[in-house]
C-alpha cells in the first residue's frame, strides 16, 4: 500500500456516473454496486443533487459517513459525520431536504452548488467512486419549478463538462419497457458524444410481458429503436 501511494501519487480512480430519467431505477442499480441501501427513494423526484459514493476497500468495515460539500467554495460545509447503517437512507434524505430548503425556500427543484458525499469503507467493496445524478424530467409536476427539466439537465451536463467529466464512465439507465432512442439520458449522452464511455443498463425487466419482451432482445441486438453503445454495449 505504501508503494502504491508513492507510485500513484495524485492518481484518481475513474468515476462511474449513473444517468437516467426520474424513477428509472438509478438508485437501485447504484445500491447493487454499493452493496448497502443508503439512497433515498420516492415515486417523484427524490435525488435532488449529485450523491457521490466513495467506496474504499479496508481490512475491516468502518462506520459509514456523510459529508456535505460546496462546489462553489470548494469546501466541506458539514461532516463527515457517522450515519446509521440501517437508517442511512433517511439521514441522506433529511440532509438533502435541508440543503434544498436552504437554497430554494421549499422542497422543490435541484441543487447545482452542493453535493452529498457518502464514505463507505469495507473489505467487501472495491476502490471505486460512484455518482448518482438527479433524475431527468421532461415537465414539471406538483409544486416543482417550471424550469425543472432544464435544472436536472444542467446538473448532469455540468459534470460532463467538468474536469471530472473527462475521468468518468457512464451508466445509462433505461427502463426495459421503453425504447432507448426515446430516453432523455441517451439524448444528453449523444449530444456530449459520450457513447464510447457508456454502459447501457436496462431496468424494470420484471415488468416485461410476453408481448413486449421480444422488443428488449431487439434493442440489445441493435434493431429498430435501439441505441448502439460501442464498445461496451448494453
PDB file of C-alpha atoms in Angstrom:
ATOM      1  CA  UNK A   1       0.000   0.000   0.000  1.00  0.00           C
ATOM      2  CA  UNK A   2       2.871   2.379   0.795  1.00  0.00           C
ATOM      3  CA  UNK A   3       4.445   1.582  -2.576  1.00  0.00           C
ATOM      4  CA  UNK A   4       1.158   2.228  -4.375  1.00  0.00           C
ATOM      5  CA  UNK A   5       0.707   5.511  -2.537  1.00  0.00           C
ATOM      6  CA  UNK A   6       4.123   6.708  -3.747  1.00  0.00           C
ATOM      7  CA  UNK A   7       3.865   5.296  -7.273  1.00  0.00           C
ATOM      8  CA  UNK A   8       0.345   6.529  -7.948  1.00  0.00           C
ATOM      9  CA  UNK A   9       0.707   9.937  -6.302  1.00  0.00           C
ATOM     10  CA  UNK A  10      -2.147  12.121  -7.485  1.00  0.00           C
ATOM     11  CA  UNK A  11      -3.886   9.307  -9.360  1.00  0.00           C
ATOM     12  CA  UNK A  12      -7.654   9.324  -9.177  1.00  0.00           C
ATOM     13  CA  UNK A  13      -9.840   6.283  -9.800  1.00  0.00           C
ATOM     14  CA  UNK A  14     -12.384   6.596 -12.605  1.00  0.00           C
ATOM     15  CA  UNK A  15     -15.801   7.905 -11.639  1.00  0.00           C
ATOM     16  CA  UNK A  16     -18.866   5.868 -12.568  1.00  0.00           C
ATOM     17  CA  UNK A  17     -21.743   8.278 -13.169  1.00  0.00           C
ATOM     18  CA  UNK A  18     -25.324   6.996 -13.166  1.00  0.00           C
ATOM     19  CA  UNK A  19     -27.583   8.905 -15.592  1.00  0.00           C
ATOM     20  CA  UNK A  20     -31.261   8.229 -16.222  1.00  0.00           C
ATOM     21  CA  UNK A  21     -34.770   9.588 -16.154  1.00  0.00           C
ATOM     22  CA  UNK A  22     -36.762  10.134 -12.968  1.00  0.00           C
ATOM     23  CA  UNK A  23     -37.862   6.842 -11.352  1.00  0.00           C
ATOM     24  CA  UNK A  24     -35.944   4.743 -13.883  1.00  0.00           C
ATOM     25  CA  UNK A  25     -34.175   2.592 -11.255  1.00  0.00           C
ATOM     26  CA  UNK A  26     -30.908   4.535 -10.989  1.00  0.00           C
ATOM     27  CA  UNK A  27     -30.644   4.280  -7.223  1.00  0.00           C
ATOM     28  CA  UNK A  28     -31.435   0.541  -7.236  1.00  0.00           C
ATOM     29  CA  UNK A  29     -28.621  -0.124  -9.716  1.00  0.00           C
ATOM     30  CA  UNK A  30     -26.227   2.014  -7.709  1.00  0.00           C
ATOM     31  CA  UNK A  31     -27.062   0.244  -4.452  1.00  0.00           C
ATOM     32  CA  UNK A  32     -26.219  -3.081  -6.101  1.00  0.00           C
ATOM     33  CA  UNK A  33     -22.725  -1.717  -6.674  1.00  0.00           C
ATOM     34  CA  UNK A  34     -22.519  -0.157  -3.199  1.00  0.00           C
ATOM     35  CA  UNK A  35     -23.891  -3.300  -1.531  1.00  0.00           C
ATOM     36  CA  UNK A  36     -25.678  -1.167   1.034  1.00  0.00           C
ATOM     37  CA  UNK A  37     -29.080   0.664   0.996  1.00  0.00           C
ATOM     38  CA  UNK A  38     -28.224   4.328   1.600  1.00  0.00           C
ATOM     39  CA  UNK A  39     -30.054   6.125  -1.209  1.00  0.00           C
ATOM     40  CA  UNK A  40     -33.470   7.767  -0.768  1.00  0.00           C
ATOM     41  CA  UNK A  41     -36.440   6.563  -2.813  1.00  0.00           C
ATOM     42  CA  UNK A  42     -39.730   8.158  -3.834  1.00  0.00           C
ATOM     43  CA  UNK A  43     -42.223   7.993  -6.689  1.00  0.00           C
ATOM     44  CA  UNK A  44     -41.411  11.560  -7.715  1.00  0.00           C
ATOM     45  CA  UNK A  45     -38.077  13.419  -7.629  1.00  0.00           C
ATOM     46  CA  UNK A  46     -36.018  12.035  -4.746  1.00  0.00           C
ATOM     47  CA  UNK A  47     -32.416  12.711  -5.842  1.00  0.00           C
ATOM     48  CA  UNK A  48     -32.203  16.499  -5.855  1.00  0.00           C
ATOM     49  CA  UNK A  49     -28.428  16.869  -6.032  1.00  0.00           C
ATOM     50  CA  UNK A  50     -25.484  14.662  -7.043  1.00  0.00           C
ATOM     51  CA  UNK A  51     -24.662  11.987  -4.469  1.00  0.00           C
ATOM     52  CA  UNK A  52     -21.016  10.912  -4.594  1.00  0.00           C
ATOM     53  CA  UNK A  53     -20.319   7.463  -3.142  1.00  0.00           C
ATOM     54  CA  UNK A  54     -16.689   6.783  -2.279  1.00  0.00           C
ATOM     55  CA  UNK A  55     -16.105   3.074  -1.861  1.00  0.00           C
ATOM     56  CA  UNK A  56     -12.801   2.190  -0.228  1.00  0.00           C
ATOM     57  CA  UNK A  57     -11.588  -1.318   0.444  1.00  0.00           C
ATOM     58  CA  UNK A  58     -10.327  -1.731   4.015  1.00  0.00           C
ATOM     59  CA  UNK A  59      -9.298  -4.534   6.358  1.00  0.00           C
ATOM     60  CA  UNK A  60     -12.478  -4.092   8.384  1.00  0.00           C
ATOM     61  CA  UNK A  61     -15.828  -2.392   7.964  1.00  0.00           C
ATOM     62  CA  UNK A  62     -15.830   1.193   9.227  1.00  0.00           C
ATOM     63  CA  UNK A  63     -18.848   3.358  10.116  1.00  0.00           C
ATOM     64  CA  UNK A  64     -20.458   4.958   7.088  1.00  0.00           C
ATOM     65  CA  UNK A  65     -20.135   8.736   6.944  1.00  0.00           C
ATOM     66  CA  UNK A  66     -21.950  11.610   5.230  1.00  0.00           C
ATOM     67  CA  UNK A  67     -20.366  14.863   4.082  1.00  0.00           C
ATOM     68  CA  UNK A  68     -21.892  17.989   2.524  1.00  0.00           C
ATOM     69  CA  UNK A  69     -19.538  19.658   0.039  1.00  0.00           C
ATOM     70  CA  UNK A  70     -19.933  23.085  -1.577  1.00  0.00           C
ATOM     71  CA  UNK A  71     -18.768  23.091  -5.210  1.00  0.00           C
ATOM     72  CA  UNK A  72     -18.677  26.889  -5.389  1.00  0.00           C
ATOM     73  CA  UNK A  73     -16.369  27.439  -2.415  1.00  0.00           C
ATOM     74  CA  UNK A  74     -14.670  24.038  -2.768  1.00  0.00           C
ATOM     75  CA  UNK A  75     -15.099  23.413   0.955  1.00  0.00           C
ATOM     76  CA  UNK A  76     -16.843  20.944   3.251  1.00  0.00           C
ATOM     77  CA  UNK A  77     -19.866  22.512   4.931  1.00  0.00           C
ATOM     78  CA  UNK A  78     -20.897  19.651   7.217  1.00  0.00           C
ATOM     79  CA  UNK A  79     -19.292  16.413   8.289  1.00  0.00           C
ATOM     80  CA  UNK A  80     -18.111  13.907   7.567  1.00  0.00           C
ATOM     81  CA  UNK A  81     -20.360  12.531  10.308  1.00  0.00           C
ATOM     82  CA  UNK A  82     -21.383   8.948  11.056  1.00  0.00           C
ATOM     83  CA  UNK A  83     -24.770   7.720   9.811  1.00  0.00           C
ATOM     84  CA  UNK A  84     -26.568   4.547  10.851  1.00  0.00           C
ATOM     85  CA  UNK A  85     -26.211   1.531   8.591  1.00  0.00           C
ATOM     86  CA  UNK A  86     -29.896   0.567   8.838  1.00  0.00           C
ATOM     87  CA  UNK A  87     -31.426   4.055   8.550  1.00  0.00           C
ATOM     88  CA  UNK A  88     -28.783   5.776   6.435  1.00  0.00           C
ATOM     89  CA  UNK A  89     -31.213   6.480   3.585  1.00  0.00           C
ATOM     90  CA  UNK A  90     -33.321   8.591   5.953  1.00  0.00           C
ATOM     91  CA  UNK A  91     -30.221  10.547   7.015  1.00  0.00           C
ATOM     92  CA  UNK A  92     -29.320  11.199   3.367  1.00  0.00           C
ATOM     93  CA  UNK A  93     -32.881  12.262   2.565  1.00  0.00           C
ATOM     94  CA  UNK A  94     -33.002  14.591   5.583  1.00  0.00           C
ATOM     95  CA  UNK A  95     -29.686  16.230   4.674  1.00  0.00           C
ATOM     96  CA  UNK A  96     -30.769  16.632   1.064  1.00  0.00           C
ATOM     97  CA  UNK A  97     -34.032  18.234   2.141  1.00  0.00           C
ATOM     98  CA  UNK A  98     -32.168  20.664   4.386  1.00  0.00           C
ATOM     99  CA  UNK A  99     -29.899  21.728   1.507  1.00  0.00           C
ATOM    100  CA  UNK A 100     -32.745  22.228  -0.959  1.00  0.00           C
ATOM    101  CA  UNK A 101     -34.833  24.229   1.530  1.00  0.00           C
ATOM    102  CA  UNK A 102     -31.825  26.445   2.285  1.00  0.00           C
ATOM    103  CA  UNK A 103     -31.384  27.177  -1.418  1.00  0.00           C
ATOM    104  CA  UNK A 104     -34.948  27.138  -2.758  1.00  0.00           C
ATOM    105  CA  UNK A 105     -37.012  28.031   0.317  1.00  0.00           C
ATOM    106  CA  UNK A 106     -39.026  24.807  -0.075  1.00  0.00           C
ATOM    107  CA  UNK A 107     -38.542  21.184  -1.071  1.00  0.00           C
ATOM    108  CA  UNK A 108     -38.538  21.747  -4.817  1.00  0.00           C
ATOM    109  CA  UNK A 109     -36.007  21.948  -7.630  1.00  0.00           C
ATOM    110  CA  UNK A 110     -32.429  20.666  -7.521  1.00  0.00           C
ATOM    111  CA  UNK A 111     -29.086  21.968  -6.257  1.00  0.00           C
ATOM    112  CA  UNK A 112     -26.229  22.698  -8.648  1.00  0.00           C
ATOM    113  CA  UNK A 113     -23.872  24.050  -5.977  1.00  0.00           C
ATOM    114  CA  UNK A 114     -23.743  21.322  -3.337  1.00  0.00           C
ATOM    115  CA  UNK A 115     -23.187  17.572  -3.319  1.00  0.00           C
ATOM    116  CA  UNK A 116     -23.531  14.849  -0.706  1.00  0.00           C
ATOM    117  CA  UNK A 117     -20.560  12.526  -0.290  1.00  0.00           C
ATOM    118  CA  UNK A 118     -21.035   9.086   1.257  1.00  0.00           C
ATOM    119  CA  UNK A 119     -17.896   7.421   2.599  1.00  0.00           C
ATOM    120  CA  UNK A 120     -18.061   3.605   2.711  1.00  0.00           C
ATOM    121  CA  UNK A 121     -15.067   1.521   3.817  1.00  0.00           C
ATOM    122  CA  UNK A 122     -15.341  -2.246   3.937  1.00  0.00           C
ATOM    123  CA  UNK A 123     -13.440  -5.419   2.970  1.00  0.00           C
ATOM    124  CA  UNK A 124     -16.392  -6.261   0.662  1.00  0.00           C
ATOM    125  CA  UNK A 125     -16.273  -3.251  -1.688  1.00  0.00           C
ATOM    126  CA  UNK A 126     -13.849  -2.247  -4.462  1.00  0.00           C
ATOM    127  CA  UNK A 127     -11.889   1.004  -4.633  1.00  0.00           C
ATOM    128  CA  UNK A 128     -14.378   2.988  -6.710  1.00  0.00           C
ATOM    129  CA  UNK A 129     -16.170   6.334  -6.900  1.00  0.00           C
ATOM    130  CA  UNK A 130     -19.840   6.382  -7.951  1.00  0.00           C
ATOM    131  CA  UNK A 131     -22.148   9.334  -8.605  1.00  0.00           C
ATOM    132  CA  UNK A 132     -25.950   9.241  -8.551  1.00  0.00           C
ATOM    133  CA  UNK A 133     -27.273  12.160 -10.609  1.00  0.00           C
ATOM    134  CA  UNK A 134     -30.729  13.746 -10.217  1.00  0.00           C
ATOM    135  CA  UNK A 135     -33.261  12.011 -12.447  1.00  0.00           C
ATOM    136  CA  UNK A 136     -34.018  13.767 -15.732  1.00  0.00           C
ATOM    137  CA  UNK A 137     -37.583  15.033 -16.117  1.00  0.00           C
ATOM    138  CA  UNK A 138     -39.454  16.347 -19.152  1.00  0.00           C
ATOM    139  CA  UNK A 139     -42.088  18.550 -17.485  1.00  0.00           C
ATOM    140  CA  UNK A 140     -42.826  19.988 -14.024  1.00  0.00           C
ATOM    141  CA  UNK A 141     -45.273  18.277 -11.692  1.00  0.00           C
ATOM    142  CA  UNK A 142     -46.907  19.392  -8.468  1.00  0.00           C
ATOM    143  CA  UNK A 143     -45.022  22.304  -6.897  1.00  0.00           C
ATOM    144  CA  UNK A 144     -41.843  21.812  -8.934  1.00  0.00           C
ATOM    145  CA  UNK A 145     -40.500  24.942 -10.683  1.00  0.00           C
ATOM    146  CA  UNK A 146     -41.428  25.460 -14.330  1.00  0.00           C
ATOM    147  CA  UNK A 147     -37.796  25.009 -15.399  1.00  0.00           C
ATOM    148  CA  UNK A 148     -37.207  21.742 -13.501  1.00  0.00           C
ATOM    149  CA  UNK A 149     -36.417  19.921 -16.758  1.00  0.00           C
ATOM    150  CA  UNK A 150     -33.599  22.318 -17.618  1.00  0.00           C
ATOM    151  CA  UNK A 151     -32.401  22.277 -13.988  1.00  0.00           C
ATOM    152  CA  UNK A 152     -31.932  18.500 -13.971  1.00  0.00           C
ATOM    153  CA  UNK A 153     -30.249  18.576 -17.393  1.00  0.00           C
ATOM    154  CA  UNK A 154     -27.913  21.370 -16.294  1.00  0.00           C
ATOM    155  CA  UNK A 155     -26.644  19.403 -13.274  1.00  0.00           C
ATOM    156  CA  UNK A 156     -25.800  16.376 -15.443  1.00  0.00           C
ATOM    157  CA  UNK A 157     -24.215  18.467 -18.202  1.00  0.00           C
ATOM    158  CA  UNK A 158     -22.146  20.439 -15.680  1.00  0.00           C
ATOM    159  CA  UNK A 159     -20.444  17.229 -14.585  1.00  0.00           C
ATOM    160  CA  UNK A 160     -19.864  16.106 -18.172  1.00  0.00           C
ATOM    161  CA  UNK A 161     -18.157  19.404 -18.951  1.00  0.00           C
ATOM    162  CA  UNK A 162     -16.087  19.493 -15.744  1.00  0.00           C
ATOM    163  CA  UNK A 163     -12.563  18.236 -15.171  1.00  0.00           C
ATOM    164  CA  UNK A 164     -14.044  15.148 -13.508  1.00  0.00           C
ATOM    165  CA  UNK A 165     -16.160  14.527 -16.592  1.00  0.00           C
ATOM    166  CA  UNK A 166     -13.120  13.532 -18.636  1.00  0.00           C
ATOM    167  CA  UNK A 167     -12.311  10.910 -15.990  1.00  0.00           C
ATOM    168  CA  UNK A 168     -15.791   9.381 -15.930  1.00  0.00           C
ATOM    169  CA  UNK A 169     -17.576   6.334 -17.246  1.00  0.00           C
ATOM    170  CA  UNK A 170     -21.357   6.456 -17.544  1.00  0.00           C
ATOM    171  CA  UNK A 171     -24.133   4.023 -16.714  1.00  0.00           C
ATOM    172  CA  UNK A 172     -27.141   4.918 -18.857  1.00  0.00           C
ATOM    173  CA  UNK A 173     -30.239   3.634 -17.082  1.00  0.00           C
ATOM    174  CA  UNK A 174     -33.224   2.914 -19.357  1.00  0.00           C
ATOM    175  CA  UNK A 175     -36.484   1.184 -18.468  1.00  0.00           C
ATOM    176  CA  UNK A 176     -36.865  -2.080 -20.379  1.00  0.00           C
ATOM    177  CA  UNK A 177     -40.460  -1.069 -21.131  1.00  0.00           C
ATOM    178  CA  UNK A 178     -39.440   1.851 -23.378  1.00  0.00           C
ATOM    179  CA  UNK A 179     -37.119   2.147 -26.382  1.00  0.00           C
ATOM    180  CA  UNK A 180     -33.631   3.560 -25.692  1.00  0.00           C
ATOM    181  CA  UNK A 181     -33.927   6.066 -28.544  1.00  0.00           C
ATOM    182  CA  UNK A 182     -36.735   7.846 -26.648  1.00  0.00           C
ATOM    183  CA  UNK A 183     -34.656   8.312 -23.469  1.00  0.00           C
ATOM    184  CA  UNK A 184     -33.582  11.788 -22.330  1.00  0.00           C
ATOM    185  CA  UNK A 185     -30.474  10.223 -20.812  1.00  0.00           C
ATOM    186  CA  UNK A 186     -29.422   8.836 -24.200  1.00  0.00           C
ATOM    187  CA  UNK A 187     -30.160  12.230 -25.798  1.00  0.00           C
ATOM    188  CA  UNK A 188     -27.792  14.040 -23.417  1.00  0.00           C
ATOM    189  CA  UNK A 189     -25.067  11.401 -23.732  1.00  0.00           C
ATOM    190  CA  UNK A 190     -25.356  11.571 -27.509  1.00  0.00           C
ATOM    191  CA  UNK A 191     -25.094  15.374 -27.551  1.00  0.00           C
ATOM    192  CA  UNK A 192     -21.959  15.145 -25.391  1.00  0.00           C
ATOM    193  CA  UNK A 193     -20.524  12.422 -27.678  1.00  0.00           C
ATOM    194  CA  UNK A 194     -20.079  10.064 -24.712  1.00  0.00           C
ATOM    195  CA  UNK A 195     -21.465   6.813 -26.145  1.00  0.00           C
ATOM    196  CA  UNK A 196     -17.925   5.422 -26.292  1.00  0.00           C
ATOM    197  CA  UNK A 197     -17.653   5.762 -22.484  1.00  0.00           C
ATOM    198  CA  UNK A 198     -21.147   4.490 -21.690  1.00  0.00           C
ATOM    199  CA  UNK A 199     -22.537   1.188 -20.447  1.00  0.00           C
ATOM    200  CA  UNK A 200     -26.258   0.725 -21.071  1.00  0.00           C
ATOM    201  CA  UNK A 201     -28.382  -0.820 -18.328  1.00  0.00           C
ATOM    202  CA  UNK A 202     -31.998  -1.954 -18.728  1.00  0.00           C
ATOM    203  CA  UNK A 203     -34.125  -1.867 -15.562  1.00  0.00           C
ATOM    204  CA  UNK A 204     -37.681  -2.946 -14.689  1.00  0.00           C
ATOM    205  CA  UNK A 205     -37.221  -6.151 -16.707  1.00  0.00           C
ATOM    206  CA  UNK A 206     -39.680  -7.828 -14.319  1.00  0.00           C
ATOM    207  CA  UNK A 207     -42.429  -5.637 -15.802  1.00  0.00           C
ATOM    208  CA  UNK A 208     -41.984  -7.046 -19.300  1.00  0.00           C
ATOM    209  CA  UNK A 209     -44.794  -9.248 -20.540  1.00  0.00           C
ATOM    210  CA  UNK A 210     -44.835 -11.876 -23.275  1.00  0.00           C
ATOM    211  CA  UNK A 211     -45.855  -9.311 -25.862  1.00  0.00           C
ATOM    212  CA  UNK A 212     -43.083  -6.738 -25.392  1.00  0.00           C
ATOM    213  CA  UNK A 213     -40.268  -8.979 -24.149  1.00  0.00           C
ATOM    214  CA  UNK A 214     -39.053  -9.578 -27.765  1.00  0.00           C
ATOM    215  CA  UNK A 215     -38.536  -5.810 -28.086  1.00  0.00           C
ATOM    216  CA  UNK A 216     -35.849  -5.943 -25.404  1.00  0.00           C
ATOM    217  CA  UNK A 217     -33.950  -8.572 -27.396  1.00  0.00           C
ATOM    218  CA  UNK A 218     -34.273  -6.323 -30.430  1.00  0.00           C
ATOM    219  CA  UNK A 219     -32.863  -3.317 -28.557  1.00  0.00           C
ATOM    220  CA  UNK A 220     -29.942  -5.332 -27.192  1.00  0.00           C
ATOM    221  CA  UNK A 221     -29.157  -6.597 -30.701  1.00  0.00           C
ATOM    222  CA  UNK A 222     -29.250  -3.066 -32.128  1.00  0.00           C
ATOM    223  CA  UNK A 223     -32.506  -3.443 -34.023  1.00  0.00           C
ATOM    224  CA  UNK A 224     -35.223  -0.843 -34.510  1.00  0.00           C
ATOM    225  CA  UNK A 225     -35.469   1.582 -31.593  1.00  0.00           C
ATOM    226  CA  UNK A 226     -32.033   0.557 -30.293  1.00  0.00           C
ATOM    227  CA  UNK A 227     -29.051   2.773 -29.466  1.00  0.00           C
ATOM    228  CA  UNK A 228     -25.636   1.359 -30.342  1.00  0.00           C
ATOM    229  CA  UNK A 229     -23.162   1.757 -27.485  1.00  0.00           C
ATOM    230  CA  UNK A 230     -19.774   0.712 -28.808  1.00  0.00           C
ATOM    231  CA  UNK A 231     -17.577  -0.703 -27.412  1.00  0.00           C
ATOM    232  CA  UNK A 232     -19.357  -1.664 -24.167  1.00  0.00           C
ATOM    233  CA  UNK A 233     -22.969  -2.134 -25.287  1.00  0.00           C
ATOM    234  CA  UNK A 234     -25.926  -2.984 -23.082  1.00  0.00           C
TER     235      UNK A 234
END
